[in-house]
Coordinates of C-alpha atoms in Angstrom, one line a residue:
Chain A
M1 CA 0.0 -28.4 -4.2
D2 CA 0.6 -31.5 -4.5
N3 CA -2.4 -32.2 -2.5
V4 CA -4.8 -30.8 -4.1
F5 CA -7.7 -32.5 -5.1
V6 CA -10.2 -30.7 -7.6
E7 CA -13.7 -31.3 -8.1
K8 CA -15.2 -28.5 -8.5
E9 CA -19.3 -29.7 -9.3
I10 CA -19.5 -31.0 -6.6
Y11 CA -17.2 -28.4 -3.7
C12 CA -19.0 -27.2 -0.7
H13 CA -22.1 -29.4 -1.9
W14 CA -23.9 -31.3 0.0
I15 CA -21.4 -34.6 0.3
G16 CA -22.6 -38.0 1.5
V17 CA -22.1 -39.3 -2.9
F18 CA -18.1 -40.0 -1.3
S19 CA -18.2 -43.6 -0.1
G20 CA -16.8 -42.6 3.7
R21 CA -19.9 -40.5 4.2
E22 CA -22.5 -42.7 3.2
L23 CA -22.6 -44.6 6.1
D24 CA -23.7 -40.9 7.9
M25 CA -26.6 -41.0 6.1
N26 CA -27.8 -43.5 6.5
R27 CA -27.7 -43.4 9.8
L28 CA -29.8 -40.4 9.1
S29 CA -32.1 -42.2 7.3
T30 CA -32.9 -44.3 10.1
E31 CA -33.1 -41.9 12.3
E32 CA -36.5 -41.0 11.0
G33 CA -38.3 -41.2 14.6
Y34 CA -36.6 -37.6 15.9
S35 CA -39.5 -35.6 16.1
D36 CA -37.5 -32.5 16.7
L37 CA -35.3 -30.9 14.3
D38 CA -32.9 -29.3 16.6
E39 CA -32.2 -33.0 18.3
K40 CA -31.6 -34.1 15.0
C41 CA -29.4 -31.6 14.2
S42 CA -27.3 -31.0 16.9
R43 CA -26.5 -35.0 16.2
I44 CA -24.9 -34.8 13.4
F45 CA -21.8 -32.9 13.3
V46 CA -19.6 -31.0 11.2
K47 CA -17.4 -34.3 10.6
D48 CA -20.8 -35.8 9.0
I49 CA -21.7 -33.5 6.2
M50 CA -17.7 -31.4 5.9
R51 CA -16.1 -32.3 2.5
T52 CA -12.9 -34.3 3.3
R53 CA -9.9 -33.5 0.7
P54 CA -10.8 -29.6 -0.2
V55 CA -8.0 -28.3 -2.8
T56 CA -5.3 -26.7 -0.7
I57 CA -1.9 -23.6 -1.5
K58 CA 0.7 -24.6 0.2
G59 CA 1.7 -21.9 2.4
D60 CA 6.1 -21.2 0.2
D61 CA 3.3 -21.4 -3.1
S62 CA 4.4 -18.5 -5.5
V63 CA 1.6 -15.9 -6.3
E64 CA 1.1 -17.2 -9.2
R65 CA 0.9 -20.3 -8.4
V66 CA -1.9 -18.7 -6.2
L67 CA -3.5 -17.0 -9.6
E68 CA -4.0 -19.8 -11.6
V69 CA -5.5 -22.0 -8.4
F70 CA -8.5 -19.0 -8.5
N71 CA -8.9 -19.2 -12.6
E72 CA -9.1 -23.0 -12.9
N73 CA -11.3 -23.2 -10.0
Q74 CA -14.2 -21.7 -8.7
F75 CA -14.3 -21.7 -5.2
H76 CA -14.6 -18.5 -3.2
T77 CA -11.7 -19.2 -0.3
Y78 CA -8.9 -21.8 0.0
P79 CA -7.0 -23.6 3.6
V80 CA -3.5 -22.4 3.2
V81 CA -1.5 -25.5 5.0
E82 CA 2.5 -26.2 5.9
K83 CA 3.7 -29.4 3.7
N84 CA 3.0 -31.2 7.2
G85 CA -1.1 -29.9 7.0
S86 CA -0.8 -28.0 9.6
F87 CA -3.4 -25.4 8.4
L88 CA -2.2 -22.0 8.1
G89 CA -4.5 -19.6 6.9
I90 CA -6.5 -19.1 4.2
I91 CA -7.0 -16.7 1.0
D92 CA -9.9 -15.5 -0.7
Q93 CA -11.4 -14.3 -3.6
N94 CA -11.6 -10.2 -2.4
I95 CA -7.9 -10.9 -1.2
I96 CA -7.2 -12.2 -5.1
L97 CA -9.3 -9.1 -6.4
Q98 CA -8.4 -6.7 -4.3
L99 CA -4.5 -7.8 -5.5
L100 CA -4.9 -8.4 -9.2
L101 CA -6.7 -4.3 -9.2
T102 CA -4.6 -2.7 -6.6
H103 CA -5.2 0.0 -8.3
R104 CA -8.6 1.2 -7.5
V105 CA -9.2 0.2 -4.0
S106 CA -9.9 2.6 -1.5
R107 CA -7.6 5.2 -0.6
L108 CA -8.2 3.4 2.5
D109 CA -7.7 0.2 1.8
H110 CA -3.6 2.1 0.8
T111 CA -2.6 0.6 4.0
H112 CA 0.5 -0.5 5.2
L113 CA -0.4 -4.1 5.6
M114 CA -2.1 -4.1 2.0
A115 CA 0.6 -2.2 1.0
V116 CA 3.4 -5.5 2.4
K117 CA 1.2 -8.0 0.9
S118 CA 1.0 -6.6 -3.1
L119 CA 4.7 -7.3 -2.8
S120 CA 4.4 -10.2 -1.0
E121 CA 5.9 -12.8 -3.4
S122 CA 4.2 -16.6 -1.4
A123 CA 0.6 -17.3 -0.5
R124 CA 1.7 -17.5 3.4
G125 CA 2.6 -13.0 2.6
I126 CA -1.4 -12.6 1.3
M127 CA -3.1 -15.4 3.3
I128 CA -5.4 -14.3 6.1
P129 CA -3.5 -15.8 8.7
H130 CA -6.2 -18.0 12.1
P131 CA -8.8 -17.4 10.0
V132 CA -11.8 -19.1 12.4
T133 CA -12.1 -22.6 11.8
I134 CA -14.0 -25.8 14.5
P135 CA -13.6 -28.6 15.1
P136 CA -15.0 -32.2 13.4
E137 CA -17.2 -32.7 16.3
M138 CA -18.9 -29.4 15.9
D139 CA -22.8 -29.6 15.8
L140 CA -25.1 -29.1 13.2
C141 CA -27.6 -27.0 14.8
E142 CA -24.1 -24.6 16.1
V143 CA -22.6 -24.2 13.7
A144 CA -25.2 -22.9 11.7
E145 CA -26.4 -21.3 14.1
I146 CA -22.7 -19.9 14.0
M147 CA -23.1 -18.9 9.9
L148 CA -26.4 -17.0 10.5
K149 CA -25.5 -14.9 13.9
H150 CA -22.1 -13.6 12.3
K151 CA -23.0 -13.6 8.2
V152 CA -20.2 -16.7 7.8
D153 CA -19.9 -18.2 5.3
R154 CA -18.3 -21.0 5.0
F155 CA -15.1 -22.4 7.3
C156 CA -12.0 -24.0 7.4
V157 CA -12.4 -27.3 9.9
V158 CA -9.3 -28.2 11.9
D159 CA -8.4 -30.9 14.4
N160 CA -4.8 -30.7 16.6
D161 CA -3.6 -27.4 14.0
K162 CA -4.0 -30.0 10.5
L163 CA -6.7 -30.0 8.3
V164 CA -9.5 -31.5 8.4
G165 CA -12.1 -30.6 6.2
I166 CA -14.1 -27.3 5.0
I167 CA -17.6 -26.4 5.2
C168 CA -20.1 -24.1 4.0
K169 CA -23.1 -23.1 3.3
P170 CA -24.6 -25.0 1.3
D171 CA -23.6 -27.0 3.1
V172 CA -25.2 -27.5 5.7
I173 CA -29.2 -26.5 5.1
K174 CA -28.6 -29.7 2.8
A175 CA -28.0 -31.8 5.6
I176 CA -31.0 -29.4 7.7
Y177 CA -33.4 -30.7 5.0
S178 CA -32.5 -33.5 4.6
I179 CA -33.3 -34.0 7.7
R180 CA -36.0 -32.3 8.0
G181 CA -38.2 -34.6 5.8
Chain B
M1 CA -31.9 18.4 19.5
E2 CA -29.0 21.2 20.0
F3 CA -26.9 18.4 19.4
L4 CA -28.4 16.2 16.4
F5 CA -28.0 19.7 14.5
Q6 CA -24.6 19.8 15.7
I7 CA -23.6 15.9 14.2
L8 CA -26.0 16.3 11.4
I9 CA -24.8 19.0 10.0
I10 CA -20.8 17.4 11.5
L11 CA -21.4 13.9 9.2
L12 CA -22.8 15.8 6.6
S13 CA -20.5 18.2 5.9
A14 CA -17.7 15.6 6.6
R15 CA -19.3 13.0 4.0
V16 CA -18.7 16.0 1.6
L17 CA -15.9 17.5 1.2
S18 CA -13.6 13.6 2.2
E19 CA -15.6 13.2 -1.3
V20 CA -14.4 15.5 -3.3
S21 CA -11.0 15.3 -1.6
E22 CA -11.0 12.1 -2.9
R23 CA -11.9 13.1 -6.6
A24 CA -9.4 15.7 -6.4
G25 CA -6.5 12.7 -5.7
M26 CA -6.2 14.2 -1.5
P27 CA -6.9 12.0 1.0
G28 CA -10.8 11.9 2.6
I29 CA -9.5 14.0 6.1
L30 CA -8.3 16.8 4.0
G31 CA -11.7 16.7 3.1
E32 CA -12.8 16.6 6.6
I33 CA -10.9 19.0 8.8
L34 CA -11.6 21.9 5.3
A35 CA -15.5 21.3 6.7
G36 CA -14.3 21.8 10.0
I37 CA -12.4 24.1 9.5
F38 CA -15.3 25.6 7.2
L39 CA -18.4 25.0 10.5
G40 CA -15.8 26.8 12.7
M41 CA -15.8 30.1 10.8
T42 CA -19.8 29.6 9.7
V43 CA -22.2 27.8 11.5
L44 CA -21.1 25.7 14.1
E45 CA -19.7 26.6 18.4
N46 CA -17.5 23.6 19.5
T47 CA -18.8 22.2 22.3
D48 CA -18.6 19.8 25.6
T49 CA -20.6 16.7 23.6
I50 CA -18.8 17.7 20.1
S51 CA -15.7 17.4 21.8
S52 CA -16.8 14.2 23.7
V53 CA -17.4 12.5 20.4
A54 CA -14.7 13.4 19.3
E55 CA -12.4 12.2 21.6
L56 CA -14.2 7.9 21.5
G57 CA -12.8 9.3 17.3
V58 CA -9.8 10.0 18.5
I59 CA -9.5 6.2 20.5
F60 CA -10.8 4.3 17.5
L61 CA -8.6 5.8 14.7
L62 CA -6.1 4.3 16.5
F63 CA -8.2 1.7 18.1
I64 CA -8.3 0.3 14.4
A65 CA -5.0 1.2 13.1
G66 CA -4.4 -2.0 15.8
Y67 CA -6.9 -4.1 15.1
K68 CA -6.8 -3.9 11.6
E69 CA -3.0 -2.7 10.0
V70 CA -0.7 -3.3 12.0
H71 CA 1.3 -7.9 11.5
I72 CA 3.2 -7.7 13.8
E73 CA 5.1 -10.3 12.0
D74 CA 5.6 -7.5 9.4
L75 CA 8.6 -6.5 12.0
K76 CA 10.5 -9.4 12.0
A77 CA 10.9 -9.4 8.0
S78 CA 12.0 -6.0 8.0
S79 CA 15.8 -5.4 7.7
K80 CA 18.4 -3.7 9.2
K81 CA 18.9 -1.2 6.6
A82 CA 15.0 0.6 7.0
I83 CA 15.9 0.5 10.9
V84 CA 18.8 3.1 10.9
A85 CA 16.7 4.7 8.4
T86 CA 13.8 5.6 10.0
V87 CA 16.0 6.2 13.0
F88 CA 17.4 9.1 10.5
Q89 CA 14.5 9.9 9.1
I90 CA 12.5 9.9 12.8
L91 CA 16.1 11.6 14.5
I92 CA 16.0 14.8 12.6
A93 CA 12.8 15.6 12.8
F94 CA 12.3 14.9 16.0
I95 CA 15.4 17.2 16.6
S96 CA 14.2 19.9 13.6
G97 CA 10.7 20.6 15.9
F98 CA 12.5 20.7 19.0
G99 CA 15.1 23.2 17.0
L100 CA 12.2 25.3 15.8
G101 CA 10.7 25.2 19.3
Y102 CA 14.2 26.6 21.3
L103 CA 14.9 29.2 17.9
F104 CA 11.1 30.6 19.2
G105 CA 11.1 30.3 22.4
L106 CA 9.7 27.7 23.7
G107 CA 8.7 26.2 27.0
N108 CA 10.8 22.6 27.1
L109 CA 7.7 20.2 27.3
E110 CA 6.3 22.5 24.3
S111 CA 9.3 21.8 21.4
L112 CA 8.6 18.2 23.0
V113 CA 5.2 18.6 21.5
L114 CA 6.6 20.1 18.3
A115 CA 9.3 17.6 17.9
V116 CA 6.8 14.6 18.4
A117 CA 4.3 16.0 16.1
F118 CA 6.7 16.1 13.3
S119 CA 8.3 12.8 13.8
P120 CA 4.7 10.2 12.5
T121 CA 4.5 9.5 9.1
S122 CA 1.2 9.1 7.2
I123 CA 2.3 6.4 4.9
G124 CA -1.3 6.1 3.2
V125 CA -0.7 8.6 1.1
T126 CA 2.8 7.5 -0.5
V127 CA 1.5 4.0 -0.7
K128 CA -0.9 5.6 -3.2
T129 CA 1.7 7.8 -5.5
L130 CA 4.3 4.6 -5.2
L131 CA 1.3 2.3 -6.5
D132 CA 0.0 4.9 -9.6
M133 CA 4.1 5.7 -10.9
N134 CA 5.1 1.9 -10.2
Y135 CA 7.7 2.1 -8.2
L136 CA 5.5 0.2 -4.6
S137 CA 8.1 -2.8 -5.3
S138 CA 11.6 -0.4 -6.3
K139 CA 14.2 -0.4 -3.4
A140 CA 13.1 2.6 -2.6
G141 CA 9.3 1.7 -2.1
S142 CA 10.6 -1.5 0.0
M143 CA 12.4 0.5 2.4
M144 CA 10.0 2.9 2.8
L145 CA 7.3 0.0 3.7
S146 CA 8.9 -1.7 6.5
S147 CA 10.1 1.6 7.3
A148 CA 6.4 2.6 7.8
I149 CA 5.8 -0.2 11.0
F150 CA 8.7 1.4 12.8
D151 CA 7.2 5.1 11.9
D152 CA 3.9 3.9 13.4
I153 CA 5.5 2.5 16.5
I154 CA 7.8 4.5 18.1
S155 CA 5.7 7.7 16.7
I156 CA 2.6 5.7 18.9
F157 CA 6.0 5.1 22.0
L158 CA 6.6 9.0 21.9
V159 CA 3.0 10.5 21.6
S160 CA 2.9 8.0 25.0
I161 CA 5.7 9.5 26.6
V162 CA 5.0 13.7 25.7
S163 CA 1.7 13.1 27.2
T164 CA 2.3 11.1 30.5
M165 CA 4.7 14.3 31.0
A166 CA 1.9 16.7 29.8
Q167 CA 1.1 14.9 33.1
H168 CA 3.6 16.2 34.8
N169 CA 3.8 19.8 33.2
A170 CA 7.2 19.4 32.5
I171 CA 10.3 17.6 31.6
P172 CA 10.4 15.1 33.8
S173 CA 13.5 14.2 35.8
S174 CA 15.5 10.3 35.2
M175 CA 13.3 8.8 38.0
Q176 CA 9.7 9.6 36.4
F177 CA 11.7 8.5 32.9
L178 CA 11.6 5.1 34.0
T179 CA 8.4 5.6 36.2
M180 CA 6.9 6.3 33.0
I181 CA 8.6 3.6 31.5
G182 CA 7.7 0.8 33.6
K183 CA 4.0 1.9 33.6
L184 CA 4.3 1.5 29.2
V185 CA 5.8 -2.3 30.2
V186 CA 3.4 -3.4 33.0
F187 CA 0.1 -1.5 30.4
I188 CA 1.6 -4.4 27.2
G189 CA 2.4 -6.8 29.8
V190 CA -0.8 -6.3 31.9
M191 CA -2.9 -6.6 28.4
F192 CA -1.1 -9.1 26.8
L193 CA -1.3 -11.9 29.1
L194 CA -5.1 -10.6 29.9
S195 CA -5.2 -11.6 25.4
H196 CA -3.8 -15.1 25.8
Y197 CA -5.8 -15.8 29.1
V198 CA -8.8 -14.0 29.2
F199 CA -10.0 -12.4 26.2
S200 CA -9.2 -15.4 23.6
R201 CA -11.8 -17.6 26.7
L202 CA -14.0 -14.6 26.6
F203 CA -15.1 -15.5 23.1
G204 CA -15.4 -18.6 23.3
Y205 CA -18.4 -18.2 25.1
V206 CA -19.2 -14.6 24.1
R207 CA -20.1 -16.4 20.2
K208 CA -22.3 -18.7 21.3
M209 CA -24.4 -15.5 23.7
H210 CA -27.6 -15.3 22.7
S211 CA -28.1 -11.9 22.3
R212 CA -27.3 -9.1 19.0
E213 CA -23.7 -8.6 18.2
S214 CA -22.5 -10.2 21.1
I215 CA -18.8 -10.3 19.3
F216 CA -19.2 -6.7 18.1
A217 CA -20.9 -5.4 21.3
T218 CA -17.3 -7.4 23.8
V219 CA -14.7 -5.9 20.4
I220 CA -15.5 -2.6 21.1
L221 CA -16.0 -2.9 25.0
I222 CA -11.9 -4.3 24.9
A223 CA -11.2 -1.1 22.7
L224 CA -12.4 0.9 25.9
F225 CA -11.1 -0.9 28.3
A226 CA -7.6 -0.5 27.2
A227 CA -8.2 2.4 26.2
Y228 CA -9.4 2.7 30.3
F229 CA -7.1 1.0 31.7
A230 CA -4.5 2.7 30.3
E231 CA -5.8 6.0 31.8
A232 CA -5.8 4.5 34.8
M233 CA -1.7 3.2 35.0
G234 CA -1.6 7.2 34.1
L235 CA -0.5 6.8 30.0
H236 CA -2.8 8.2 27.6
A237 CA -5.9 6.4 26.8
V238 CA -4.9 6.0 22.8
I239 CA -1.9 4.0 24.0
G240 CA -3.9 1.6 25.1
A241 CA -6.8 1.9 22.7
F242 CA -4.1 1.3 19.6
V243 CA -2.0 -1.7 22.3
G244 CA -6.1 -3.7 21.9
G245 CA -6.1 -3.1 18.6
V246 CA -2.6 -4.8 18.2
L247 CA -3.7 -7.3 20.2
L248 CA -6.4 -8.8 19.5
S249 CA -6.2 -8.9 15.6
N250 CA -4.3 -11.6 17.0
I251 CA -8.2 -13.1 18.3
S252 CA -9.5 -15.4 15.2
V253 CA -13.3 -14.6 16.5
A254 CA -13.0 -10.4 17.1
K255 CA -11.5 -10.6 13.7
I256 CA -14.2 -12.2 12.1
E257 CA -15.0 -9.6 8.8
D258 CA -18.5 -9.0 9.8
V259 CA -17.2 -7.4 12.9
Q260 CA -13.8 -5.8 11.2
S261 CA -16.5 -4.5 8.7
K262 CA -18.4 -3.0 11.4
V263 CA -16.1 -1.6 13.6
S264 CA -15.0 -0.5 10.5
G265 CA -17.8 1.7 9.8
L266 CA -18.4 3.5 13.1
A267 CA -15.1 3.8 13.6
Y268 CA -15.2 5.1 9.1
G269 CA -18.0 5.8 9.3
M270 CA -19.5 7.9 12.9
L271 CA -16.8 8.7 14.9
T272 CA -13.2 9.5 13.3
P273 CA -14.7 11.8 11.1
V274 CA -16.3 13.7 14.1
F275 CA -12.3 13.9 15.0
F276 CA -11.1 15.5 12.2
V277 CA -13.7 18.2 11.5
D278 CA -13.3 19.5 15.9
I279 CA -9.8 19.3 14.5
G280 CA -10.3 21.9 11.4
M281 CA -12.8 23.1 13.7
S282 CA -9.9 24.0 16.8
V283 CA -7.3 25.1 14.2
D284 CA -7.8 29.3 14.3
P285 CA -7.1 31.2 10.6
T286 CA -6.0 34.1 11.9
S287 CA -3.5 33.2 14.8
L288 CA -2.4 31.9 11.4
G289 CA -1.6 35.0 9.3
A290 CA -0.4 36.9 13.4
A291 CA 1.8 33.5 13.9
G292 CA 3.4 34.5 10.3
I293 CA 6.9 33.4 10.1
F294 CA 6.3 30.8 11.9
T295 CA 3.8 29.5 10.4
V296 CA 5.6 29.3 8.1
L297 CA 9.2 28.1 9.9
I298 CA 6.9 25.1 11.5
V299 CA 5.5 24.1 8.0
V300 CA 9.2 24.3 6.3
F301 CA 10.8 23.0 9.1
G302 CA 8.4 20.5 9.3
L303 CA 8.8 19.0 5.4
L304 CA 13.0 19.4 5.6
G305 CA 13.2 17.9 8.4
K306 CA 11.6 14.9 7.3
L307 CA 13.0 14.7 3.9
V308 CA 16.7 15.6 4.7
G309 CA 16.2 12.8 7.1
G310 CA 15.0 10.3 5.4
F311 CA 17.7 11.5 2.4
V312 CA 20.5 11.2 4.9
G313 CA 19.3 8.1 6.1
A314 CA 18.4 5.9 2.5
K315 CA 22.0 8.0 1.9
T316 CA 22.9 6.5 4.3
V317 CA 22.4 2.7 4.3
G318 CA 23.7 3.2 0.4
F319 CA 21.4 4.2 -2.2
N320 CA 22.1 6.4 -5.0
F321 CA 20.9 9.9 -4.5
Y322 CA 17.1 9.4 -6.3
E323 CA 16.1 6.9 -4.2
S324 CA 17.3 8.9 -1.7
L325 CA 15.2 11.2 -3.0
I326 CA 12.1 8.4 -3.1
F327 CA 12.5 7.5 0.3
G328 CA 13.0 11.4 1.7
A329 CA 9.9 12.7 0.2
G330 CA 7.7 9.5 0.2
V331 CA 7.6 9.9 4.6
M332 CA 6.5 13.4 4.5
P333 CA 3.7 13.1 4.9
R334 CA 1.7 13.7 8.5
A335 CA -2.1 13.2 9.1
E336 CA -3.1 10.9 11.5
V337 CA -1.1 10.7 14.5
T338 CA 0.5 14.5 14.1
L339 CA -3.1 15.6 14.4
V340 CA -2.9 13.2 17.2
T341 CA -0.6 14.4 19.0
I342 CA -1.7 18.4 18.5
S343 CA -4.9 17.3 19.5
I344 CA -2.8 15.6 23.0
G345 CA -1.4 18.6 23.2
R346 CA -3.7 21.0 22.8
E347 CA -5.7 18.4 25.4
M348 CA -3.3 19.0 27.3
G349 CA -3.1 23.5 27.5
I350 CA 0.6 22.9 27.2
I351 CA 0.9 24.1 23.0
G352 CA -1.2 27.0 21.4
E353 CA -3.8 28.4 18.8
E354 CA -0.9 29.1 16.5
I355 CA 1.5 26.0 16.9
F356 CA -1.5 24.3 16.8
S357 CA -2.8 25.9 13.9
A358 CA 0.0 25.7 12.3
V359 CA 0.8 22.3 12.8
V360 CA -2.4 21.9 11.2
L361 CA -1.7 23.7 8.6
L362 CA 1.3 21.2 7.9
A363 CA -0.6 18.5 7.6
A364 CA -2.6 19.2 5.0
V365 CA 0.2 21.3 2.3
S366 CA 2.9 17.7 3.7
I367 CA -0.2 15.5 2.1
F368 CA -0.2 17.5 -1.1
V369 CA 3.7 18.2 -1.5
A370 CA 4.5 14.8 -1.2
P371 CA 3.1 13.4 -4.1
I372 CA 3.9 16.4 -6.4
L373 CA 7.8 16.0 -5.5
L374 CA 7.8 12.1 -4.6
K375 CA 7.3 12.0 -8.6
F376 CA 9.4 14.2 -9.5
A377 CA 12.1 11.8 -8.3
I378 CA 10.3 8.6 -9.0
Q379 CA 10.6 10.9 -12.5
K380 CA 14.6 11.6 -12.5
D381 CA 15.5 7.9 -11.0
K382 CA 13.7 6.8 -13.9
E383 CA 15.7 8.7 -16.0
N384 CA 19.0 8.5 -14.1
K385 CA 18.6 5.0 -14.5
N386 CA 17.2 4.7 -17.8
S387 CA 20.4 7.0 -19.0
A388 CA 22.8 4.4 -17.3
S389 CA 21.4 0.9 -18.9
G390 CA 20.8 2.8 -22.5

């Protein structure tokens, strides 16, 4: 957990407030001449609007530590990474709720996999391995389309197997709203 | 019109009785089988259309087992002790099934189907009891979970062997056996290469398609392709579906939550209930009575084979009496794979009504008896440990 960066209020929000991104926002504001939203949208990339230092969980963190992270923060999903930053998977609120209330989940979910997860001692054991990720170069139109079409609320942004950020639906909505003028 | 009525009545009664079964603390499939027995005795007759939907049901039952439940990484983490105990419990259950068939003068192939039907375990029933008794993390509970992975794979391997033998309608020669193993290896190899080089790229394109539900449709298409390809290779469709599911489970786009939920909905909401109702409709209650002692012995041998096998296996790896009893009772329940085996056996004309109905009864009794015995063994183990420590 040494790389953890906690910012409850602004996490998964439009993050133009960070100095590293003000440049991008300025670029956007100078591009008012674009008449077509699609075209504007295709010129903005995930790396421009993603959150770069998300709260992360280490693969070897104990389940107790993971529960603490969920208790201390209010986010839906946390990326799980190796010590060197390599992306491993995600842990979301559904997994935590299932772990905390194993007795109450549907009998259909009393599977071998669920049982193994409930006995796991580390984050690696309970995470969802290899979820869908997106590259930082993906444009805003495409990520919005995937979110809409496949009902995905957030993506981890991965470059060369390393986690470089996270992007959520509100980030995308605010970005589109902003360029819409 | 008739088909609509049949499906309507099947799905309605399956849902109602499944709910009743769940509320009574039993797995939903017990209710679905009972719905089938009731419908078979009253308003419905088994038709080709129902059988075809049931066949899709069994394909998706095994596909979803691979797609959602199997985690190959767990195999690496499993202990050698679990392998030893699993081999014992499967071997003794297998021998008790084959021996019973032999005693009653059944043919080799018929006895083999009975033996393979005796071999699988349905871990879901056990997990519920272990959770209720707070024993999932116990030594026996942990080993049961490791054992369940091997159990699934060995059982499905056995099913693939028996279904292939059924096509020859005889116990194969050593050459035929080797050919069969070769086909299985080639099938898994080709599927692995397809999954690695074709399916993973395919989903990259599918994700961008404009047509609706493109990813879901592709997952379904691959499930059907894997089942068909297995059949074309001379294996059974269910093996193909299982392997296809395991391989797809490693492709992230194919496992988007929304897609998983739709595949689950199609399988558990529509297709698999028809399979279990079809199993129930095929049960002939009069043949159970007619077979008399044979039916009773199938149930008794079926239960004891697993109990004794599990007990001996756990004892061999150093468990005490009650821990071994817990392990033995925990591996007793039979459900999905056992029912798949006998439905293949019946479909291929190897087993008759008596054996089919008796094994369905065995599955129902095991689902009912195993949790009771497991609770008793856990209680005794707790008392034993308390008296030893106090």
